[in-house]
Structure formats: structure tokens, C-alpha cells
Amino acid sequence: PLSPFQVASKSVRVAEGVPPGSSRQQPEPEPELSTREAVEVCTRDDTEPAPSAPMAQLEQLVRTIDRPAAEELAKWLSARVAMPVIPVKLKSLQLIEKLLKVSSPALYGPVEEKCALVVKQATAFRQVDPEHGDKPAQLIRQAAVQLLKLIDLLHQAANQASQKVLPATVRELP
């Protein structure tokens, strides 16, 4: 037999968050955003972290992304990094790094082609924040340098992989 305390705590747990007279329903899943909308939501002009649902949607997308979709995504990410708005620029750099770390190799080339220039420009970002001084610009510069290193590392890895394949496919003629 349960003690009165155990019975009371069980009934509270069951009733928690359920208005009297209603039944417990599963919350409706959030509608899936377009890729562009997910990028915009994850790189909003605010100090809040990116919402988990759009972030998970983007991470899932890049695991199996094809070249045309990767080029579109890289174009949108590049445009976000190019914006002069401090939170958008910082979040965009961080988002690119996160996505590259979980993506298929199909994203590497388009990010290098479409984002490397704006990321390199971000390494010299000097805009002073009225409230936080140079600290946000310093974070942007650090994130940009780190991202450039990752882009370069992925580029080198891709080149080494293609060079290893090449000798096996080339045969000298007699």
C-alpha cells in the first residue's frame, strides 16, 4: 500500500500541466521551416541561442545534402555573415562551423566557394558595440579565424582524399 504522501505526489504528477476537465494531448509538432527560414531563425538579431528545432532541422539536412542544395545553403549563410549586424554575423559564423562539423562532404566545397571571402573579411571586423564595446567584434574575429581554419582543414582533407584515389586510377601505357 502507498502512503498518503505517495498517493498525493502521484496524483499531482499526473495532473501537472493539465487543466481540470481536459485530457492530456500531445503538443502539435512545430511546422517545418524552409531551409532559408531555418537559417534566418538560427541567426536572428538577438542574444538568445538558436532554437533547437530549426537547428536540428538544419543539422539533419546537411547530413545528406546534395550539391545544388548545398550551394543554396552556402549562399544564404554567406549573406548572413556579410550583414553588419553583430549578433547575426556572430551566429552565422557559429552556425556554419556547427553545420560543417556534422555535414556530408557535399557542403564543404560550396561553403569554401561562397563563404570563405566574407569569413575572411570578418577576421578584420571592428564595429564597436554601444553596450559591450569591442568584445562582440573580438568574438566575431575569433569565430571567423576558427572557421577559416576549419574550411582550410576540410579543403586539405578533400584534396588528400582525391590524390589517394588518383594514383589507383591512372595507369601508364606501355
mmCIF file with all atom_site columns, C-alpha atoms in Angstrom:
data_model
loop_
_atom_site.group_PDB
_atom_site.id
_atom_site.type_symbol
_atom_site.label_atom_id
_atom_site.label_alt_id
_atom_site.label_comp_id
_atom_site.label_asym_id
_atom_site.label_entity_id
_atom_site.label_seq_id
_atom_site.pdbx_PDB_ins_code
_atom_site.Cartn_x
_atom_site.Cartn_y
_atom_site.Cartn_z
_atom_site.occupancy
_atom_site.B_iso_or_equiv
_atom_site.pdbx_formal_charge
_atom_site.auth_seq_id
_atom_site.auth_comp_id
_atom_site.auth_asym_id
_atom_site.auth_atom_id
_atom_site.pdbx_PDB_model_num
ATOM 1   C CA . PRO A 1 1   ? 0.000   0.000  0.000   1.00 0.00 ? 1   PRO A CA 1
ATOM 2   C CA . LEU A 1 2   ? 1.075   3.554  -0.760  1.00 0.00 ? 2   LEU A CA 1
ATOM 3   C CA . SER A 1 3   ? 1.349   6.195  1.928   1.00 0.00 ? 3   SER A CA 1
ATOM 4   C CA . PRO A 1 4   ? -0.936  9.237  1.640   1.00 0.00 ? 4   PRO A CA 1
ATOM 5   C CA . PHE A 1 5   ? 2.137   11.283 0.587   1.00 0.00 ? 5   PHE A CA 1
ATOM 6   C CA . GLN A 1 6   ? 2.959   8.871  -2.252  1.00 0.00 ? 6   GLN A CA 1
ATOM 7   C CA . VAL A 1 7   ? -0.656  8.865  -3.434  1.00 0.00 ? 7   VAL A CA 1
ATOM 8   C CA . ALA A 1 8   ? -0.769  12.687 -3.366  1.00 0.00 ? 8   ALA A CA 1
ATOM 9   C CA . SER A 1 9   ? 2.516   13.033 -5.241  1.00 0.00 ? 9   SER A CA 1
ATOM 10  C CA . LYS A 1 10  ? 1.418   10.543 -7.918  1.00 0.00 ? 10  LYS A CA 1
ATOM 11  C CA . SER A 1 11  ? -1.836  12.368 -8.486  1.00 0.00 ? 11  SER A CA 1
ATOM 12  C CA . VAL A 1 12  ? -0.048  15.708 -8.713  1.00 0.00 ? 12  VAL A CA 1
ATOM 13  C CA . ARG A 1 13  ? 2.369   14.362 -11.303 1.00 0.00 ? 13  ARG A CA 1
ATOM 14  C CA . VAL A 1 14  ? -0.461  13.016 -13.422 1.00 0.00 ? 14  VAL A CA 1
ATOM 15  C CA . ALA A 1 15  ? -2.457  16.232 -13.211 1.00 0.00 ? 15  ALA A CA 1
ATOM 16  C CA . GLU A 1 16  ? 0.522   18.550 -13.649 1.00 0.00 ? 16  GLU A CA 1
ATOM 17  C CA . GLY A 1 17  ? 0.048   20.935 -16.561 1.00 0.00 ? 17  GLY A CA 1
ATOM 18  C CA . VAL A 1 18  ? -3.413  19.598 -17.427 1.00 0.00 ? 18  VAL A CA 1
ATOM 19  C CA . PRO A 1 19  ? -6.353  21.924 -16.807 1.00 0.00 ? 19  PRO A CA 1
ATOM 20  C CA . PRO A 1 20  ? -9.219  20.292 -14.893 1.00 0.00 ? 20  PRO A CA 1
ATOM 21  C CA . GLY A 1 21  ? -11.655 18.536 -17.167 1.00 0.00 ? 21  GLY A CA 1
ATOM 22  C CA . SER A 1 22  ? -9.296  18.267 -20.125 1.00 0.00 ? 22  SER A CA 1
ATOM 23  C CA . SER A 1 23  ? -7.412  15.266 -21.363 1.00 0.00 ? 23  SER A CA 1
ATOM 24  C CA . ARG A 1 24  ? -3.660  15.178 -21.895 1.00 0.00 ? 24  ARG A CA 1
ATOM 25  C CA . GLN A 1 25  ? -2.868  15.826 -25.546 1.00 0.00 ? 25  GLN A CA 1
ATOM 26  C CA . GLN A 1 26  ? 0.433   15.721 -27.345 1.00 0.00 ? 26  GLN A CA 1
ATOM 27  C CA . PRO A 1 27  ? 1.513   19.198 -28.412 1.00 0.00 ? 27  PRO A CA 1
ATOM 28  C CA . GLU A 1 28  ? 1.293   19.721 -32.138 1.00 0.00 ? 28  GLU A CA 1
ATOM 29  C CA . PRO A 1 29  ? 4.723   19.467 -33.751 1.00 0.00 ? 29  PRO A CA 1
ATOM 30  C CA . GLU A 1 30  ? 6.119   22.754 -34.989 1.00 0.00 ? 30  GLU A CA 1
ATOM 31  C CA . PRO A 1 31  ? 5.731   23.106 -38.757 1.00 0.00 ? 31  PRO A CA 1
ATOM 32  C CA . GLU A 1 32  ? 8.992   22.538 -40.597 1.00 0.00 ? 32  GLU A CA 1
ATOM 33  C CA . LEU A 1 33  ? 10.547  25.726 -41.883 1.00 0.00 ? 33  LEU A CA 1
ATOM 34  C CA . SER A 1 34  ? 12.099  26.207 -45.285 1.00 0.00 ? 34  SER A CA 1
ATOM 35  C CA . THR A 1 35  ? 15.885  25.968 -45.206 1.00 0.00 ? 35  THR A CA 1
ATOM 36  C CA . ARG A 1 36  ? 16.193  29.715 -45.661 1.00 0.00 ? 36  ARG A CA 1
ATOM 37  C CA . GLU A 1 37  ? 13.734  30.384 -42.813 1.00 0.00 ? 37  GLU A CA 1
ATOM 38  C CA . ALA A 1 38  ? 15.616  27.964 -40.549 1.00 0.00 ? 38  ALA A CA 1
ATOM 39  C CA . VAL A 1 39  ? 18.891  29.807 -41.281 1.00 0.00 ? 39  VAL A CA 1
ATOM 40  C CA . GLU A 1 40  ? 17.219  33.142 -40.519 1.00 0.00 ? 40  GLU A CA 1
ATOM 41  C CA . VAL A 1 41  ? 15.683  31.875 -37.271 1.00 0.00 ? 41  VAL A CA 1
ATOM 42  C CA . CYS A 1 42  ? 19.015  30.393 -36.134 1.00 0.00 ? 42  CYS A CA 1
ATOM 43  C CA . THR A 1 43  ? 20.850  33.661 -36.871 1.00 0.00 ? 43  THR A CA 1
ATOM 44  C CA . ARG A 1 44  ? 18.342  36.197 -35.556 1.00 0.00 ? 44  ARG A CA 1
ATOM 45  C CA . ASP A 1 45  ? 19.363  39.655 -34.369 1.00 0.00 ? 45  ASP A CA 1
ATOM 46  C CA . ASP A 1 46  ? 19.133  38.855 -30.662 1.00 0.00 ? 46  ASP A CA 1
ATOM 47  C CA . THR A 1 47  ? 21.265  37.424 -27.886 1.00 0.00 ? 47  THR A CA 1
ATOM 48  C CA . GLU A 1 48  ? 19.274  34.208 -27.498 1.00 0.00 ? 48  GLU A CA 1
ATOM 49  C CA . PRO A 1 49  ? 20.727  30.861 -28.598 1.00 0.00 ? 49  PRO A CA 1
ATOM 50  C CA . ALA A 1 50  ? 19.342  29.345 -31.772 1.00 0.00 ? 50  ALA A CA 1
ATOM 51  C CA . PRO A 1 51  ? 16.083  27.443 -31.181 1.00 0.00 ? 51  PRO A CA 1
ATOM 52  C CA . SER A 1 52  ? 16.634  23.686 -31.073 1.00 0.00 ? 52  SER A CA 1
ATOM 53  C CA . ALA A 1 53  ? 14.014  22.645 -33.673 1.00 0.00 ? 53  ALA A CA 1
ATOM 54  C CA . PRO A 1 54  ? 15.340  24.754 -36.594 1.00 0.00 ? 54  PRO A CA 1
ATOM 55  C CA . MET A 1 55  ? 18.923  23.899 -35.593 1.00 0.00 ? 55  MET A CA 1
ATOM 56  C CA . ALA A 1 56  ? 18.109  20.171 -35.602 1.00 0.00 ? 56  ALA A CA 1
ATOM 57  C CA . GLN A 1 57  ? 16.359  20.605 -38.969 1.00 0.00 ? 57  GLN A CA 1
ATOM 58  C CA . LEU A 1 58  ? 19.489  22.176 -40.487 1.00 0.00 ? 58  LEU A CA 1
ATOM 59  C CA . GLU A 1 59  ? 21.814  19.580 -38.949 1.00 0.00 ? 59  GLU A CA 1
ATOM 60  C CA . GLN A 1 60  ? 19.638  16.780 -40.356 1.00 0.00 ? 60  GLN A CA 1
ATOM 61  C CA . LEU A 1 61  ? 19.581  18.449 -43.778 1.00 0.00 ? 61  LEU A CA 1
ATOM 62  C CA . VAL A 1 62  ? 23.362  18.802 -44.090 1.00 0.00 ? 62  VAL A CA 1
ATOM 63  C CA . ARG A 1 63  ? 24.000  15.145 -43.235 1.00 0.00 ? 63  ARG A CA 1
ATOM 64  C CA . THR A 1 64  ? 22.550  14.120 -46.611 1.00 0.00 ? 64  THR A CA 1
ATOM 65  C CA . ILE A 1 65  ? 22.646  17.382 -48.589 1.00 0.00 ? 65  ILE A CA 1
ATOM 66  C CA . ASP A 1 66  ? 23.237  17.327 -52.352 1.00 0.00 ? 66  ASP A CA 1
ATOM 67  C CA . ARG A 1 67  ? 25.357  19.836 -54.280 1.00 0.00 ? 67  ARG A CA 1
ATOM 68  C CA . PRO A 1 68  ? 22.552  22.164 -55.515 1.00 0.00 ? 68  PRO A CA 1
ATOM 69  C CA . ALA A 1 69  ? 21.003  22.411 -52.037 1.00 0.00 ? 69  ALA A CA 1
ATOM 70  C CA . ALA A 1 70  ? 24.470  22.900 -50.512 1.00 0.00 ? 70  ALA A CA 1
ATOM 71  C CA . GLU A 1 71  ? 25.113  25.804 -52.894 1.00 0.00 ? 71  GLU A CA 1
ATOM 72  C CA . GLU A 1 72  ? 21.820  27.456 -51.931 1.00 0.00 ? 72  GLU A CA 1
ATOM 73  C CA . LEU A 1 73  ? 22.510  26.988 -48.222 1.00 0.00 ? 73  LEU A CA 1
ATOM 74  C CA . ALA A 1 74  ? 26.059  28.352 -48.578 1.00 0.00 ? 74  ALA A CA 1
ATOM 75  C CA . LYS A 1 75  ? 24.694  31.393 -50.436 1.00 0.00 ? 75  LYS A CA 1
ATOM 76  C CA . TRP A 1 76  ? 22.245  32.172 -47.610 1.00 0.00 ? 76  TRP A CA 1
ATOM 77  C CA . LEU A 1 77  ? 24.893  31.609 -44.928 1.00 0.00 ? 77  LEU A CA 1
ATOM 78  C CA . SER A 1 78  ? 27.295  33.889 -46.779 1.00 0.00 ? 78  SER A CA 1
ATOM 79  C CA . ALA A 1 79  ? 24.669  36.631 -46.980 1.00 0.00 ? 79  ALA A CA 1
ATOM 80  C CA . ARG A 1 80  ? 24.055  36.360 -43.222 1.00 0.00 ? 80  ARG A CA 1
ATOM 81  C CA . VAL A 1 81  ? 27.782  36.595 -42.415 1.00 0.00 ? 81  VAL A CA 1
ATOM 82  C CA . ALA A 1 82  ? 28.041  39.655 -44.689 1.00 0.00 ? 82  ALA A CA 1
ATOM 83  C CA . MET A 1 83  ? 25.399  41.537 -42.688 1.00 0.00 ? 83  MET A CA 1
ATOM 84  C CA . PRO A 1 84  ? 26.816  44.320 -40.494 1.00 0.00 ? 84  PRO A CA 1
ATOM 85  C CA . VAL A 1 85  ? 24.580  43.336 -37.552 1.00 0.00 ? 85  VAL A CA 1
ATOM 86  C CA . ILE A 1 86  ? 26.767  41.929 -34.766 1.00 0.00 ? 86  ILE A CA 1
ATOM 87  C CA . PRO A 1 87  ? 24.505  39.102 -33.449 1.00 0.00 ? 87  PRO A CA 1
ATOM 88  C CA . VAL A 1 88  ? 23.604  37.961 -36.977 1.00 0.00 ? 88  VAL A CA 1
ATOM 89  C CA . LYS A 1 89  ? 27.250  37.892 -38.071 1.00 0.00 ? 89  LYS A CA 1
ATOM 90  C CA . LEU A 1 90  ? 28.443  36.013 -34.964 1.00 0.00 ? 90  LEU A CA 1
ATOM 91  C CA . LYS A 1 91  ? 25.598  33.481 -35.006 1.00 0.00 ? 91  LYS A CA 1
ATOM 92  C CA . SER A 1 92  ? 26.123  32.901 -38.742 1.00 0.00 ? 92  SER A CA 1
ATOM 93  C CA . LEU A 1 93  ? 29.814  32.129 -38.280 1.00 0.00 ? 93  LEU A CA 1
ATOM 94  C CA . GLN A 1 94  ? 28.971  29.762 -35.427 1.00 0.00 ? 94  GLN A CA 1
ATOM 95  C CA . LEU A 1 95  ? 26.195  28.123 -37.463 1.00 0.00 ? 95  LEU A CA 1
ATOM 96  C CA . ILE A 1 96  ? 28.495  27.466 -40.431 1.00 0.00 ? 96  ILE A CA 1
ATOM 97  C CA . GLU A 1 97  ? 31.048  25.834 -38.140 1.00 0.00 ? 97  GLU A CA 1
ATOM 98  C CA . LYS A 1 98  ? 28.410  23.662 -36.458 1.00 0.00 ? 98  LYS A CA 1
ATOM 99  C CA . LEU A 1 99  ? 26.974  22.559 -39.792 1.00 0.00 ? 99  LEU A CA 1
ATOM 100 C CA . LEU A 1 100 ? 30.374  21.786 -41.331 1.00 0.00 ? 100 LEU A CA 1
ATOM 101 C CA . LYS A 1 101 ? 31.210  19.554 -38.380 1.00 0.00 ? 101 LYS A CA 1
ATOM 102 C CA . VAL A 1 102 ? 28.150  17.335 -38.952 1.00 0.00 ? 102 VAL A CA 1
ATOM 103 C CA . SER A 1 103 ? 27.643  17.659 -42.716 1.00 0.00 ? 103 SER A CA 1
ATOM 104 C CA . SER A 1 104 ? 28.366  15.392 -45.594 1.00 0.00 ? 104 SER A CA 1
ATOM 105 C CA . PRO A 1 105 ? 31.324  16.439 -47.769 1.00 0.00 ? 105 PRO A CA 1
ATOM 106 C CA . ALA A 1 106 ? 28.858  17.890 -50.293 1.00 0.00 ? 106 ALA A CA 1
ATOM 107 C CA . LEU A 1 107 ? 28.676  21.071 -48.200 1.00 0.00 ? 107 LEU A CA 1
ATOM 108 C CA . TYR A 1 108 ? 32.446  21.672 -47.947 1.00 0.00 ? 108 TYR A CA 1
ATOM 109 C CA . GLY A 1 109 ? 33.049  22.974 -51.491 1.00 0.00 ? 109 GLY A CA 1
ATOM 110 C CA . PRO A 1 110 ? 30.069  25.335 -51.630 1.00 0.00 ? 110 PRO A CA 1
ATOM 111 C CA . VAL A 1 111 ? 30.928  26.808 -48.218 1.00 0.00 ? 111 VAL A CA 1
ATOM 112 C CA . GLU A 1 112 ? 34.522  27.321 -49.306 1.00 0.00 ? 112 GLU A CA 1
ATOM 113 C CA . GLU A 1 113 ? 33.424  28.899 -52.612 1.00 0.00 ? 113 GLU A CA 1
ATOM 114 C CA . LYS A 1 114 ? 30.631  31.108 -51.294 1.00 0.00 ? 114 LYS A CA 1
ATOM 115 C CA . CYS A 1 115 ? 31.596  31.856 -47.675 1.00 0.00 ? 115 CYS A CA 1
ATOM 116 C CA . ALA A 1 116 ? 35.394  31.985 -47.441 1.00 0.00 ? 116 ALA A CA 1
ATOM 117 C CA . LEU A 1 117 ? 35.651  35.607 -48.609 1.00 0.00 ? 117 LEU A CA 1
ATOM 118 C CA . VAL A 1 118 ? 33.060  37.006 -46.160 1.00 0.00 ? 118 VAL A CA 1
ATOM 119 C CA . VAL A 1 119 ? 34.514  34.877 -43.363 1.00 0.00 ? 119 VAL A CA 1
ATOM 120 C CA . LYS A 1 120 ? 37.974  36.263 -44.160 1.00 0.00 ? 120 LYS A CA 1
ATOM 121 C CA . GLN A 1 121 ? 36.542  39.790 -44.081 1.00 0.00 ? 121 GLN A CA 1
ATOM 122 C CA . ALA A 1 122 ? 35.026  39.026 -40.663 1.00 0.00 ? 122 ALA A CA 1
ATOM 123 C CA . THR A 1 123 ? 38.537  38.380 -39.294 1.00 0.00 ? 123 THR A CA 1
ATOM 124 C CA . ALA A 1 124 ? 39.050  42.162 -39.514 1.00 0.00 ? 124 ALA A CA 1
ATOM 125 C CA . PHE A 1 125 ? 35.621  43.140 -38.098 1.00 0.00 ? 125 PHE A CA 1
ATOM 126 C CA . ARG A 1 126 ? 35.986  46.205 -35.855 1.00 0.00 ? 126 ARG A CA 1
ATOM 127 C CA . GLN A 1 127 ? 32.455  47.522 -35.223 1.00 0.00 ? 127 GLN A CA 1
ATOM 128 C CA . VAL A 1 128 ? 32.156  48.691 -31.604 1.00 0.00 ? 128 VAL A CA 1
ATOM 129 C CA . ASP A 1 129 ? 29.002  47.686 -29.741 1.00 0.00 ? 129 ASP A CA 1
ATOM 130 C CA . PRO A 1 130 ? 27.489  50.625 -27.801 1.00 0.00 ? 130 PRO A CA 1
ATOM 131 C CA . GLU A 1 131 ? 26.841  48.434 -24.766 1.00 0.00 ? 131 GLU A CA 1
ATOM 132 C CA . HIS A 1 132 ? 29.650  45.851 -24.848 1.00 0.00 ? 132 HIS A CA 1
ATOM 133 C CA . GLY A 1 133 ? 32.487  47.752 -26.561 1.00 0.00 ? 133 GLY A CA 1
ATOM 134 C CA . ASP A 1 134 ? 34.938  45.679 -28.643 1.00 0.00 ? 134 ASP A CA 1
ATOM 135 C CA . LYS A 1 135 ? 34.065  42.319 -27.028 1.00 0.00 ? 135 LYS A CA 1
ATOM 136 C CA . PRO A 1 136 ? 31.445  41.249 -29.639 1.00 0.00 ? 136 PRO A CA 1
ATOM 137 C CA . ALA A 1 137 ? 33.762  42.243 -32.504 1.00 0.00 ? 137 ALA A CA 1
ATOM 138 C CA . GLN A 1 138 ? 36.549  40.264 -30.844 1.00 0.00 ? 138 GLN A CA 1
ATOM 139 C CA . LEU A 1 139 ? 34.249  37.205 -30.632 1.00 0.00 ? 139 LEU A CA 1
ATOM 140 C CA . ILE A 1 140 ? 33.407  37.622 -34.324 1.00 0.00 ? 140 ILE A CA 1
ATOM 141 C CA . ARG A 1 141 ? 37.088  37.831 -35.273 1.00 0.00 ? 141 ARG A CA 1
ATOM 142 C CA . GLN A 1 142 ? 37.901  34.734 -33.216 1.00 0.00 ? 142 GLN A CA 1
ATOM 143 C CA . ALA A 1 143 ? 34.966  32.774 -34.683 1.00 0.00 ? 143 ALA A CA 1
ATOM 144 C CA . ALA A 1 144 ? 36.000  33.817 -38.205 1.00 0.00 ? 144 ALA A CA 1
ATOM 145 C CA . VAL A 1 145 ? 39.628  32.747 -37.707 1.00 0.00 ? 145 VAL A CA 1
ATOM 146 C CA . GLN A 1 146 ? 38.488  29.408 -36.271 1.00 0.00 ? 146 GLN A CA 1
ATOM 147 C CA . LEU A 1 147 ? 36.065  28.869 -39.156 1.00 0.00 ? 147 LEU A CA 1
ATOM 148 C CA . LEU A 1 148 ? 38.726  29.696 -41.764 1.00 0.00 ? 148 LEU A CA 1
ATOM 149 C CA . LYS A 1 149 ? 40.985  27.083 -40.180 1.00 0.00 ? 149 LYS A CA 1
ATOM 150 C CA . LEU A 1 150 ? 38.172  24.508 -40.372 1.00 0.00 ? 150 LEU A CA 1
ATOM 151 C CA . ILE A 1 151 ? 37.413  25.387 -44.020 1.00 0.00 ? 151 ILE A CA 1
ATOM 152 C CA . ASP A 1 152 ? 41.116  25.043 -44.854 1.00 0.00 ? 152 ASP A CA 1
ATOM 153 C CA . LEU A 1 153 ? 41.378  21.741 -42.979 1.00 0.00 ? 153 LEU A CA 1
ATOM 154 C CA . LEU A 1 154 ? 38.356  20.314 -44.830 1.00 0.00 ? 154 LEU A CA 1
ATOM 155 C CA . HIS A 1 155 ? 39.800  21.556 -48.137 1.00 0.00 ? 155 HIS A CA 1
ATOM 156 C CA . GLN A 1 156 ? 43.146  19.849 -47.438 1.00 0.00 ? 156 GLN A CA 1
ATOM 157 C CA . ALA A 1 157 ? 41.408  16.629 -46.392 1.00 0.00 ? 157 ALA A CA 1
ATOM 158 C CA . ALA A 1 158 ? 39.326  16.619 -49.574 1.00 0.00 ? 158 ALA A CA 1
ATOM 159 C CA . ASN A 1 159 ? 42.447  17.186 -51.704 1.00 0.00 ? 159 ASN A CA 1
ATOM 160 C CA . GLN A 1 160 ? 44.354  14.394 -49.948 1.00 0.00 ? 160 GLN A CA 1
ATOM 161 C CA . ALA A 1 161 ? 41.433  12.032 -50.439 1.00 0.00 ? 161 ALA A CA 1
ATOM 162 C CA . SER A 1 162 ? 41.242  12.824 -54.165 1.00 0.00 ? 162 SER A CA 1
ATOM 163 C CA . GLN A 1 163 ? 45.025  12.416 -54.551 1.00 0.00 ? 163 GLN A CA 1
ATOM 164 C CA . LYS A 1 164 ? 44.888  8.989  -52.925 1.00 0.00 ? 164 LYS A CA 1
ATOM 165 C CA . VAL A 1 165 ? 42.207  7.929  -55.389 1.00 0.00 ? 165 VAL A CA 1
ATOM 166 C CA . LEU A 1 166 ? 44.009  9.365  -58.395 1.00 0.00 ? 166 LEU A CA 1
ATOM 167 C CA . PRO A 1 167 ? 47.125  7.102  -58.491 1.00 0.00 ? 167 PRO A CA 1
ATOM 168 C CA . ALA A 1 168 ? 44.975  3.994  -58.358 1.00 0.00 ? 168 ALA A CA 1
ATOM 169 C CA . THR A 1 169 ? 43.023  5.124  -61.424 1.00 0.00 ? 169 THR A CA 1
ATOM 170 C CA . VAL A 1 170 ? 45.991  6.298  -63.525 1.00 0.00 ? 170 VAL A CA 1
ATOM 171 C CA . ARG A 1 171 ? 47.843  3.620  -65.433 1.00 0.00 ? 171 ARG A CA 1
ATOM 172 C CA . GLU A 1 172 ? 50.901  4.160  -67.531 1.00 0.00 ? 172 GLU A CA 1
ATOM 173 C CA . LEU A 1 173 ? 50.702  2.917  -71.047 1.00 0.00 ? 173 LEU A CA 1
ATOM 174 C CA . PRO A 1 174 ? 53.499  0.670  -72.367 1.00 0.00 ? 174 PRO A CA 1
#
